[in-house]
């Protein structure tokens, strides 16, 4: 990274996802670190990542990071579980800036409740097949019952803005029933899109099942890491959010507003280097 430490502190944070789901992480970061400028990249042209091979996901994530690094970000959050599961170690090895993922924070959020014993995980097929959550949970605590359920239809339903549609309810019931039958006490929403399904999930799950997502803990991790590296933005005020998507459409814009719960400002079209 070039520049004085002061100029590095005032550089933006880079956050990326395969689409607009990572904006749930952006919201959590804005709440905890309001002074930080954020440069967000959503690879909407190539969404979903969750059904692609590990090699392709690593290649896409590398191009996403390259885009952000070129624009001078001081640290990067991989706000995509699928990309974290398959690409985080290779990205951390290749690039010379702090790069954080969403899986460790998610695991920490699950284990924040000492009574969590029977964990259901819903995620893309890529995340479930990587076993990244299952391994990270088992490493941190022995004796857990862990049930991973690939839920590949959820991202298209959310991207279609069908959060409240009977078809989504039916699909969710099909995915959740086996987990409920196994008596889960915690459901990990291991995809950055899924927090938008919280109301319908709450409706479908037994009242004593706790739902966990990684956005808030991820923002806390980022805060700690920036403080440790003396990279927190020094000035107060409200940072700006700069949104870049590799494919622009009215539907993505509407969805982005819904994820952010605020207006998006102008969204730029991003062109990634090959
Ligand atoms: N947001 C991505 C994740 O957290 C899922 C979307 C996709 O499949 O690209 O895994």
PDB file of C-alpha atoms and ligand atoms in Angstrom:
ATOM      1  CA  UNK A   1       0.000   0.000   0.000  1.00  0.00           C
ATOM      2  CA  UNK A   2       1.389   3.418  -0.903  1.00  0.00           C
ATOM      3  CA  UNK A   3       0.813   6.778   0.805  1.00  0.00           C
ATOM      4  CA  UNK A   4       1.295   8.162   4.311  1.00  0.00           C
ATOM      5  CA  UNK A   5      -0.471   6.421   7.186  1.00  0.00           C
ATOM      6  CA  UNK A   6      -2.890   9.398   7.408  1.00  0.00           C
ATOM      7  CA  UNK A   7      -3.873   9.049   3.766  1.00  0.00           C
ATOM      8  CA  UNK A   8      -4.239   5.289   4.175  1.00  0.00           C
ATOM      9  CA  UNK A   9      -6.541   5.794   7.196  1.00  0.00           C
ATOM     10  CA  UNK A  10      -8.814   8.022   5.126  1.00  0.00           C
ATOM     11  CA  UNK A  11      -8.893   5.596   2.180  1.00  0.00           C
ATOM     12  CA  UNK A  12     -12.178   3.731   1.615  1.00  0.00           C
ATOM     13  CA  UNK A  13     -13.000   0.210   2.713  1.00  0.00           C
ATOM     14  CA  UNK A  14     -13.648  -2.249  -0.104  1.00  0.00           C
ATOM     15  CA  UNK A  15     -16.582  -4.645   0.273  1.00  0.00           C
ATOM     16  CA  UNK A  16     -17.669  -7.122  -2.393  1.00  0.00           C
ATOM     17  CA  UNK A  17     -20.230  -9.812  -3.064  1.00  0.00           C
ATOM     18  CA  UNK A  18     -21.500 -11.714  -6.072  1.00  0.00           C
ATOM     19  CA  UNK A  19     -24.522  -9.399  -6.047  1.00  0.00           C
ATOM     20  CA  UNK A  20     -26.362  -7.055  -3.741  1.00  0.00           C
ATOM     21  CA  UNK A  21     -26.564  -9.444  -0.737  1.00  0.00           C
ATOM     22  CA  UNK A  22     -23.309  -8.053   0.642  1.00  0.00           C
ATOM     23  CA  UNK A  23     -25.146  -4.787   1.280  1.00  0.00           C
ATOM     24  CA  UNK A  24     -26.399  -6.413   4.514  1.00  0.00           C
ATOM     25  CA  UNK A  25     -22.743  -6.273   5.608  1.00  0.00           C
ATOM     26  CA  UNK A  26     -22.414  -2.696   4.327  1.00  0.00           C
ATOM     27  CA  UNK A  27     -25.318  -1.670   6.558  1.00  0.00           C
ATOM     28  CA  UNK A  28     -23.727  -3.242   9.621  1.00  0.00           C
ATOM     29  CA  UNK A  29     -20.385  -1.552   8.825  1.00  0.00           C
ATOM     30  CA  UNK A  30     -22.088   1.824   8.343  1.00  0.00           C
ATOM     31  CA  UNK A  31     -23.791   1.449  11.723  1.00  0.00           C
ATOM     32  CA  UNK A  32     -20.600   0.593  13.592  1.00  0.00           C
ATOM     33  CA  UNK A  33     -18.112   2.701  11.616  1.00  0.00           C
ATOM     34  CA  UNK A  34     -20.138   5.622  10.248  1.00  0.00           C
ATOM     35  CA  UNK A  35     -17.104   7.733   9.313  1.00  0.00           C
ATOM     36  CA  UNK A  36     -15.643   5.172   6.907  1.00  0.00           C
ATOM     37  CA  UNK A  37     -16.032   5.629   3.164  1.00  0.00           C
ATOM     38  CA  UNK A  38     -17.096   2.389   1.466  1.00  0.00           C
ATOM     39  CA  UNK A  39     -16.495   1.226  -2.069  1.00  0.00           C
ATOM     40  CA  UNK A  40     -18.896  -1.643  -2.830  1.00  0.00           C
ATOM     41  CA  UNK A  41     -18.628  -4.035  -5.747  1.00  0.00           C
ATOM     42  CA  UNK A  42     -21.448  -6.443  -6.651  1.00  0.00           C
ATOM     43  CA  UNK A  43     -20.667  -8.859  -9.466  1.00  0.00           C
ATOM     44  CA  UNK A  44     -24.284  -8.933 -10.629  1.00  0.00           C
ATOM     45  CA  UNK A  45     -23.313  -9.909 -14.188  1.00  0.00           C
ATOM     46  CA  UNK A  46     -21.980 -13.266 -12.975  1.00  0.00           C
ATOM     47  CA  UNK A  47     -24.293 -13.995 -10.045  1.00  0.00           C
ATOM     48  CA  UNK A  48     -24.817 -16.585  -8.617  1.00  0.00           C
ATOM     49  CA  UNK A  49     -21.402 -17.712  -7.404  1.00  0.00           C
ATOM     50  CA  UNK A  50     -23.027 -20.394  -5.246  1.00  0.00           C
ATOM     51  CA  UNK A  51     -23.491 -22.871  -8.087  1.00  0.00           C
ATOM     52  CA  UNK A  52     -20.042 -22.369  -9.695  1.00  0.00           C
ATOM     53  CA  UNK A  53     -16.946 -24.538  -9.253  1.00  0.00           C
ATOM     54  CA  UNK A  54     -14.325 -23.597  -6.616  1.00  0.00           C
ATOM     55  CA  UNK A  55     -11.816 -22.651  -9.386  1.00  0.00           C
ATOM     56  CA  UNK A  56     -14.282 -20.266 -11.026  1.00  0.00           C
ATOM     57  CA  UNK A  57     -15.241 -18.713  -7.687  1.00  0.00           C
ATOM     58  CA  UNK A  58     -11.539 -18.146  -6.894  1.00  0.00           C
ATOM     59  CA  UNK A  59     -10.985 -16.538 -10.293  1.00  0.00           C
ATOM     60  CA  UNK A  60     -14.019 -14.229  -9.920  1.00  0.00           C
ATOM     61  CA  UNK A  61     -13.074 -13.261  -6.354  1.00  0.00           C
ATOM     62  CA  UNK A  62      -9.537 -12.456  -7.485  1.00  0.00           C
ATOM     63  CA  UNK A  63     -10.895 -10.119 -10.187  1.00  0.00           C
ATOM     64  CA  UNK A  64     -13.251  -8.486  -7.636  1.00  0.00           C
ATOM     65  CA  UNK A  65     -10.348  -7.833  -5.252  1.00  0.00           C
ATOM     66  CA  UNK A  66      -8.209  -6.540  -8.145  1.00  0.00           C
ATOM     67  CA  UNK A  67     -10.937  -3.982  -8.973  1.00  0.00           C
ATOM     68  CA  UNK A  68     -11.036  -2.705  -5.368  1.00  0.00           C
ATOM     69  CA  UNK A  69      -7.251  -2.689  -4.856  1.00  0.00           C
ATOM     70  CA  UNK A  70      -6.810  -0.650  -8.024  1.00  0.00           C
ATOM     71  CA  UNK A  71      -9.073   2.007  -6.494  1.00  0.00           C
ATOM     72  CA  UNK A  72      -6.931   2.336  -3.389  1.00  0.00           C
ATOM     73  CA  UNK A  73      -8.995   0.659  -0.652  1.00  0.00           C
ATOM     74  CA  UNK A  74      -7.240   0.149   2.700  1.00  0.00           C
ATOM     75  CA  UNK A  75      -8.882  -3.175   3.603  1.00  0.00           C
ATOM     76  CA  UNK A  76     -11.390  -5.564   2.039  1.00  0.00           C
ATOM     77  CA  UNK A  77     -14.366  -7.505   3.348  1.00  0.00           C
ATOM     78  CA  UNK A  78     -15.434 -10.525   1.302  1.00  0.00           C
ATOM     79  CA  UNK A  79     -19.164 -10.100   1.983  1.00  0.00           C
ATOM     80  CA  UNK A  80     -20.031 -13.351   0.267  1.00  0.00           C
ATOM     81  CA  UNK A  81     -20.020 -16.687   2.063  1.00  0.00           C
ATOM     82  CA  UNK A  82     -19.360 -18.654  -1.107  1.00  0.00           C
ATOM     83  CA  UNK A  83     -16.319 -16.542  -2.019  1.00  0.00           C
ATOM     84  CA  UNK A  84     -15.090 -16.628   1.592  1.00  0.00           C
ATOM     85  CA  UNK A  85     -15.442 -20.420   1.677  1.00  0.00           C
ATOM     86  CA  UNK A  86     -13.431 -21.006  -1.491  1.00  0.00           C
ATOM     87  CA  UNK A  87     -11.179 -18.005  -2.017  1.00  0.00           C
ATOM     88  CA  UNK A  88     -10.280 -16.265   1.263  1.00  0.00           C
ATOM     89  CA  UNK A  89      -6.928 -18.031   1.914  1.00  0.00           C
ATOM     90  CA  UNK A  90      -5.691 -17.522  -1.667  1.00  0.00           C
ATOM     91  CA  UNK A  91      -6.722 -13.843  -1.627  1.00  0.00           C
ATOM     92  CA  UNK A  92      -4.995 -13.266   1.717  1.00  0.00           C
ATOM     93  CA  UNK A  93      -1.868 -14.884   0.366  1.00  0.00           C
ATOM     94  CA  UNK A  94      -1.823 -12.896  -2.864  1.00  0.00           C
ATOM     95  CA  UNK A  95      -2.683  -9.368  -1.714  1.00  0.00           C
ATOM     96  CA  UNK A  96      -0.797  -7.136   0.670  1.00  0.00           C
ATOM     97  CA  UNK A  97      -3.709  -5.610   2.577  1.00  0.00           C
ATOM     98  CA  UNK A  98      -6.083  -6.883   5.260  1.00  0.00           C
ATOM     99  CA  UNK A  99      -8.803  -9.119   3.768  1.00  0.00           C
ATOM    100  CA  UNK A 100     -11.578 -10.421   6.024  1.00  0.00           C
ATOM    101  CA  UNK A 101     -14.301 -12.957   5.311  1.00  0.00           C
ATOM    102  CA  UNK A 102     -17.750 -13.619   6.766  1.00  0.00           C
ATOM    103  CA  UNK A 103     -17.383 -17.210   7.961  1.00  0.00           C
ATOM    104  CA  UNK A 104     -15.309 -16.721  11.146  1.00  0.00           C
ATOM    105  CA  UNK A 105     -17.656 -13.912  12.273  1.00  0.00           C
ATOM    106  CA  UNK A 106     -20.649 -16.166  11.532  1.00  0.00           C
ATOM    107  CA  UNK A 107     -19.186 -18.986  13.599  1.00  0.00           C
ATOM    108  CA  UNK A 108     -18.480 -16.574  16.432  1.00  0.00           C
ATOM    109  CA  UNK A 109     -22.063 -15.296  16.293  1.00  0.00           C
ATOM    110  CA  UNK A 110     -23.379 -18.865  16.558  1.00  0.00           C
ATOM    111  CA  UNK A 111     -21.124 -19.722  19.512  1.00  0.00           C
ATOM    112  CA  UNK A 112     -21.881 -16.444  21.309  1.00  0.00           C
ATOM    113  CA  UNK A 113     -24.759 -18.428  22.794  1.00  0.00           C
ATOM    114  CA  UNK A 114     -23.119 -21.091  24.999  1.00  0.00           C
ATOM    115  CA  UNK A 115     -26.302 -23.208  24.770  1.00  0.00           C
ATOM    116  CA  UNK A 116     -26.036 -23.606  20.985  1.00  0.00           C
ATOM    117  CA  UNK A 117     -25.674 -27.347  20.378  1.00  0.00           C
ATOM    118  CA  UNK A 118     -27.712 -28.346  17.347  1.00  0.00           C
ATOM    119  CA  UNK A 119     -26.793 -26.063  14.489  1.00  0.00           C
ATOM    120  CA  UNK A 120     -28.566 -25.913  11.136  1.00  0.00           C
ATOM    121  CA  UNK A 121     -26.744 -24.101   8.339  1.00  0.00           C
ATOM    122  CA  UNK A 122     -28.495 -22.865   5.215  1.00  0.00           C
ATOM    123  CA  UNK A 123     -26.296 -21.625   2.370  1.00  0.00           C
ATOM    124  CA  UNK A 124     -25.528 -21.935  -1.311  1.00  0.00           C
ATOM    125  CA  UNK A 125     -24.420 -25.327  -2.574  1.00  0.00           C
ATOM    126  CA  UNK A 126     -20.855 -23.982  -2.922  1.00  0.00           C
ATOM    127  CA  UNK A 127     -20.694 -22.962   0.741  1.00  0.00           C
ATOM    128  CA  UNK A 128     -22.248 -26.177   2.063  1.00  0.00           C
ATOM    129  CA  UNK A 129     -20.054 -28.409  -0.129  1.00  0.00           C
ATOM    130  CA  UNK A 130     -16.894 -26.561   0.995  1.00  0.00           C
ATOM    131  CA  UNK A 131     -17.633 -27.667   4.601  1.00  0.00           C
ATOM    132  CA  UNK A 132     -16.050 -24.383   5.697  1.00  0.00           C
ATOM    133  CA  UNK A 133     -18.705 -23.666   8.361  1.00  0.00           C
ATOM    134  CA  UNK A 134     -18.910 -27.273   9.497  1.00  0.00           C
ATOM    135  CA  UNK A 135     -15.109 -27.406  10.004  1.00  0.00           C
ATOM    136  CA  UNK A 136     -14.842 -23.974  11.621  1.00  0.00           C
ATOM    137  CA  UNK A 137     -17.644 -24.789  14.090  1.00  0.00           C
ATOM    138  CA  UNK A 138     -16.267 -28.239  14.926  1.00  0.00           C
ATOM    139  CA  UNK A 139     -12.800 -26.760  15.498  1.00  0.00           C
ATOM    140  CA  UNK A 140     -14.136 -24.206  17.968  1.00  0.00           C
ATOM    141  CA  UNK A 141     -16.397 -26.498  19.980  1.00  0.00           C
ATOM    142  CA  UNK A 142     -16.638 -30.256  20.320  1.00  0.00           C
ATOM    143  CA  UNK A 143     -19.906 -32.178  20.565  1.00  0.00           C
ATOM    144  CA  UNK A 144     -21.953 -29.936  18.263  1.00  0.00           C
ATOM    145  CA  UNK A 145     -24.572 -31.526  15.993  1.00  0.00           C
ATOM    146  CA  UNK A 146     -24.169 -29.721  12.681  1.00  0.00           C
ATOM    147  CA  UNK A 147     -26.581 -30.072   9.765  1.00  0.00           C
ATOM    148  CA  UNK A 148     -25.787 -28.288   6.493  1.00  0.00           C
ATOM    149  CA  UNK A 149     -28.618 -27.740   4.013  1.00  0.00           C
ATOM    150  CA  UNK A 150     -27.893 -26.398   0.533  1.00  0.00           C
ATOM    151  CA  UNK A 151     -30.653 -23.947  -0.405  1.00  0.00           C
ATOM    152  CA  UNK A 152     -29.827 -23.003  -4.020  1.00  0.00           C
ATOM    153  CA  UNK A 153     -33.301 -21.696  -4.903  1.00  0.00           C
ATOM    154  CA  UNK A 154     -33.256 -18.918  -2.301  1.00  0.00           C
ATOM    155  CA  UNK A 155     -30.923 -16.446  -4.004  1.00  0.00           C
ATOM    156  CA  UNK A 156     -32.942 -16.403  -7.272  1.00  0.00           C
ATOM    157  CA  UNK A 157     -36.169 -15.950  -5.263  1.00  0.00           C
ATOM    158  CA  UNK A 158     -34.644 -13.041  -3.325  1.00  0.00           C
ATOM    159  CA  UNK A 159     -33.149 -11.491  -6.464  1.00  0.00           C
ATOM    160  CA  UNK A 160     -36.663 -11.717  -7.948  1.00  0.00           C
ATOM    161  CA  UNK A 161     -37.884  -9.757  -4.909  1.00  0.00           C
ATOM    162  CA  UNK A 162     -40.160 -12.652  -3.907  1.00  0.00           C
ATOM    163  CA  UNK A 163     -39.347 -12.319  -0.209  1.00  0.00           C
ATOM    164  CA  UNK A 164     -43.007 -12.591   0.714  1.00  0.00           C
ATOM    165  CA  UNK A 165     -44.293 -14.912  -2.010  1.00  0.00           C
ATOM    166  CA  UNK A 166     -46.157 -18.197  -1.304  1.00  0.00           C
ATOM    167  CA  UNK A 167     -43.659 -20.009  -3.561  1.00  0.00           C
ATOM    168  CA  UNK A 168     -40.784 -18.814  -1.365  1.00  0.00           C
ATOM    169  CA  UNK A 169     -42.652 -19.975   1.723  1.00  0.00           C
ATOM    170  CA  UNK A 170     -43.155 -23.411   0.131  1.00  0.00           C
ATOM    171  CA  UNK A 171     -39.499 -23.722  -0.915  1.00  0.00           C
ATOM    172  CA  UNK A 172     -38.325 -22.632   2.534  1.00  0.00           C
ATOM    173  CA  UNK A 173     -40.593 -25.138   4.238  1.00  0.00           C
ATOM    174  CA  UNK A 174     -39.139 -27.921   2.095  1.00  0.00           C
ATOM    175  CA  UNK A 175     -35.592 -26.842   3.022  1.00  0.00           C
ATOM    176  CA  UNK A 176     -36.303 -26.239   6.718  1.00  0.00           C
ATOM    177  CA  UNK A 177     -38.463 -29.263   7.592  1.00  0.00           C
ATOM    178  CA  UNK A 178     -35.520 -31.742   7.769  1.00  0.00           C
ATOM    179  CA  UNK A 179     -33.580 -29.302   9.985  1.00  0.00           C
ATOM    180  CA  UNK A 180     -36.562 -28.738  12.275  1.00  0.00           C
ATOM    181  CA  UNK A 181     -37.073 -32.513  12.477  1.00  0.00           C
ATOM    182  CA  UNK A 182     -33.482 -32.844  13.693  1.00  0.00           C
ATOM    183  CA  UNK A 183     -34.322 -30.458  16.524  1.00  0.00           C
ATOM    184  CA  UNK A 184     -31.948 -27.589  15.683  1.00  0.00           C
ATOM    185  CA  UNK A 185     -31.681 -24.834  18.297  1.00  0.00           C
ATOM    186  CA  UNK A 186     -29.798 -22.403  15.992  1.00  0.00           C
ATOM    187  CA  UNK A 187     -30.133 -21.598  12.299  1.00  0.00           C
ATOM    188  CA  UNK A 188     -27.092 -19.994  10.680  1.00  0.00           C
ATOM    189  CA  UNK A 189     -28.051 -17.859   7.684  1.00  0.00           C
ATOM    190  CA  UNK A 190     -24.788 -18.526   5.858  1.00  0.00           C
ATOM    191  CA  UNK A 191     -25.460 -16.365   2.820  1.00  0.00           C
ATOM    192  CA  UNK A 192     -25.425 -12.592   2.818  1.00  0.00           C
ATOM    193  CA  UNK A 193     -28.733 -12.534   0.921  1.00  0.00           C
ATOM    194  CA  UNK A 194     -30.697 -14.411   3.560  1.00  0.00           C
ATOM    195  CA  UNK A 195     -31.223 -11.703   6.227  1.00  0.00           C
ATOM    196  CA  UNK A 196     -33.963 -10.373   3.909  1.00  0.00           C
ATOM    197  CA  UNK A 197     -35.866 -13.622   4.598  1.00  0.00           C
ATOM    198  CA  UNK A 198     -35.811 -13.153   8.386  1.00  0.00           C
ATOM    199  CA  UNK A 199     -39.531 -12.275   8.745  1.00  0.00           C
ATOM    200  CA  UNK A 200     -40.738 -15.321   6.793  1.00  0.00           C
ATOM    201  CA  UNK A 201     -38.117 -17.571   8.439  1.00  0.00           C
ATOM    202  CA  UNK A 202     -39.288 -16.408  11.870  1.00  0.00           C
ATOM    203  CA  UNK A 203     -42.779 -17.358  10.849  1.00  0.00           C
ATOM    204  CA  UNK A 204     -41.788 -20.835   9.697  1.00  0.00           C
ATOM    205  CA  UNK A 205     -39.354 -21.818  12.461  1.00  0.00           C
ATOM    206  CA  UNK A 206     -40.287 -22.938  15.965  1.00  0.00           C
ATOM    207  CA  UNK A 207     -40.148 -19.926  18.292  1.00  0.00           C
ATOM    208  CA  UNK A 208     -37.157 -21.279  20.261  1.00  0.00           C
ATOM    209  CA  UNK A 209     -34.845 -21.597  17.230  1.00  0.00           C
ATOM    210  CA  UNK A 210     -32.344 -18.735  17.242  1.00  0.00           C
ATOM    211  CA  UNK A 211     -31.424 -17.196  13.865  1.00  0.00           C
ATOM    212  CA  UNK A 212     -27.916 -15.912  13.340  1.00  0.00           C
ATOM    213  CA  UNK A 213     -26.299 -13.972  10.509  1.00  0.00           C
ATOM    214  CA  UNK A 214     -22.733 -12.772  10.214  1.00  0.00           C
ATOM    215  CA  UNK A 215     -23.190  -9.084   9.294  1.00  0.00           C
ATOM    216  CA  UNK A 216     -22.919  -7.529  12.768  1.00  0.00           C
ATOM    217  CA  UNK A 217     -20.054  -9.732  13.979  1.00  0.00           C
ATOM    218  CA  UNK A 218     -18.277  -9.156  10.685  1.00  0.00           C
ATOM    219  CA  UNK A 219     -18.460  -5.374  11.250  1.00  0.00           C
ATOM    220  CA  UNK A 220     -17.099  -5.912  14.788  1.00  0.00           C
ATOM    221  CA  UNK A 221     -14.186  -7.977  13.437  1.00  0.00           C
ATOM    222  CA  UNK A 222     -13.433  -5.271  10.919  1.00  0.00           C
ATOM    223  CA  UNK A 223     -13.477  -2.608  13.638  1.00  0.00           C
ATOM    224  CA  UNK A 224     -11.018  -4.630  15.767  1.00  0.00           C
ATOM    225  CA  UNK A 225      -8.728  -5.309  12.835  1.00  0.00           C
ATOM    226  CA  UNK A 226      -8.654  -1.668  11.684  1.00  0.00           C
ATOM    227  CA  UNK A 227      -7.995  -0.531  15.283  1.00  0.00           C
ATOM    228  CA  UNK A 228      -5.194  -3.103  15.662  1.00  0.00           C
ATOM    229  CA  UNK A 229      -3.556  -1.914  12.437  1.00  0.00           C
ATOM    230  CA  UNK A 230      -4.151   1.765  13.265  1.00  0.00           C
ATOM    231  CA  UNK A 231      -6.254   2.117  10.122  1.00  0.00           C
ATOM    232  CA  UNK A 232      -9.504   3.557  11.507  1.00  0.00           C
ATOM    233  CA  UNK A 233     -10.714   6.747   9.829  1.00  0.00           C
ATOM    234  CA  UNK A 234      -9.627   9.615  12.083  1.00  0.00           C
ATOM    235  CA  UNK A 235     -12.289  12.167  11.315  1.00  0.00           C
ATOM    236  CA  UNK A 236     -15.923  12.096  12.401  1.00  0.00           C
ATOM    237  CA  UNK A 237     -18.797  12.771  10.028  1.00  0.00           C
ATOM    238  CA  UNK A 238     -20.572  10.389   7.722  1.00  0.00           C
ATOM    239  CA  UNK A 239     -18.592   8.482   5.136  1.00  0.00           C
ATOM    240  CA  UNK A 240     -19.821   8.064   1.590  1.00  0.00           C
ATOM    241  CA  UNK A 241     -20.958   4.891  -0.101  1.00  0.00           C
ATOM    242  CA  UNK A 242     -19.877   4.314  -3.671  1.00  0.00           C
ATOM    243  CA  UNK A 243     -21.774   1.460  -5.360  1.00  0.00           C
ATOM    244  CA  UNK A 244     -20.439  -0.423  -8.371  1.00  0.00           C
ATOM    245  CA  UNK A 245     -22.255  -3.326 -10.083  1.00  0.00           C
ATOM    246  CA  UNK A 246     -20.998  -5.330 -13.056  1.00  0.00           C
ATOM    247  CA  UNK A 247     -24.550  -5.394 -14.463  1.00  0.00           C
ATOM    248  CA  UNK A 248     -27.007  -2.558 -13.932  1.00  0.00           C
ATOM    249  CA  UNK A 249     -30.777  -2.895 -14.065  1.00  0.00           C
ATOM    250  CA  UNK A 250     -33.802  -1.316 -12.419  1.00  0.00           C
ATOM    251  CA  UNK A 251     -34.394  -4.588 -10.567  1.00  0.00           C
ATOM    252  CA  UNK A 252     -30.894  -4.557  -9.012  1.00  0.00           C
ATOM    253  CA  UNK A 253     -31.317  -0.922  -8.054  1.00  0.00           C
ATOM    254  CA  UNK A 254     -34.646  -1.617  -6.320  1.00  0.00           C
ATOM    255  CA  UNK A 255     -33.147  -4.590  -4.540  1.00  0.00           C
ATOM    256  CA  UNK A 256     -30.096  -2.594  -3.460  1.00  0.00           C
ATOM    257  CA  UNK A 257     -32.396  -0.009  -1.862  1.00  0.00           C
ATOM    258  CA  UNK A 258     -34.202  -2.787  -0.019  1.00  0.00           C
ATOM    259  CA  UNK A 259     -30.978  -4.316   1.291  1.00  0.00           C
ATOM    260  CA  UNK A 260     -29.576  -0.942   2.346  1.00  0.00           C
ATOM    261  CA  UNK A 261     -32.839   0.488   3.690  1.00  0.00           C
ATOM    262  CA  UNK A 262     -31.748   3.820   2.246  1.00  0.00           C
ATOM    263  CA  UNK A 263     -31.356   5.444  -1.142  1.00  0.00           C
ATOM    264  CA  UNK A 264     -28.363   4.178  -3.087  1.00  0.00           C
ATOM    265  CA  UNK A 265     -27.250   7.337  -4.868  1.00  0.00           C
ATOM    266  CA  UNK A 266     -25.878   6.833  -8.353  1.00  0.00           C
ATOM    267  CA  UNK A 267     -24.810   3.248  -9.085  1.00  0.00           C
ATOM    268  CA  UNK A 268     -21.819   2.861 -11.387  1.00  0.00           C
ATOM    269  CA  UNK A 269     -21.243   0.074 -13.877  1.00  0.00           C
ATOM    270  CA  UNK A 270     -18.031  -1.764 -13.062  1.00  0.00           C
ATOM    271  CA  UNK A 271     -15.811  -3.339 -15.680  1.00  0.00           C
ATOM    272  CA  UNK A 272     -13.454  -5.925 -14.227  1.00  0.00           C
ATOM    273  CA  UNK A 273      -9.996  -6.685 -15.603  1.00  0.00           C
ATOM    274  CA  UNK A 274      -9.678 -10.153 -17.103  1.00  0.00           C
TER     275      UNK A 274
HETATM  276  N1  LIG B   1     -24.245 -13.712  -1.402  1.00  0.00           N
HETATM  277  C1  LIG B   1     -23.696 -15.006  -1.738  1.00  0.00           C
HETATM  278  C2  LIG B   1     -23.206 -15.710  -0.475  1.00  0.00           C
HETATM  279  O1  LIG B   1     -23.172 -15.127   0.604  1.00  0.00           O
HETATM  280  C3  LIG B   1     -24.697 -15.901  -2.426  1.00  0.00           C
HETATM  281  C4  LIG B   1     -25.127 -15.502  -3.772  1.00  0.00           C
HETATM  282  C5  LIG B   1     -24.500 -16.318  -4.864  1.00  0.00           C
HETATM  283  O2  LIG B   1     -24.738 -17.520  -4.983  1.00  0.00           O
HETATM  284  O3  LIG B   1     -23.753 -15.716  -5.620  1.00  0.00           O
HETATM  285  O4  LIG B   1     -22.838 -16.859  -0.551  1.00  0.00           O
END
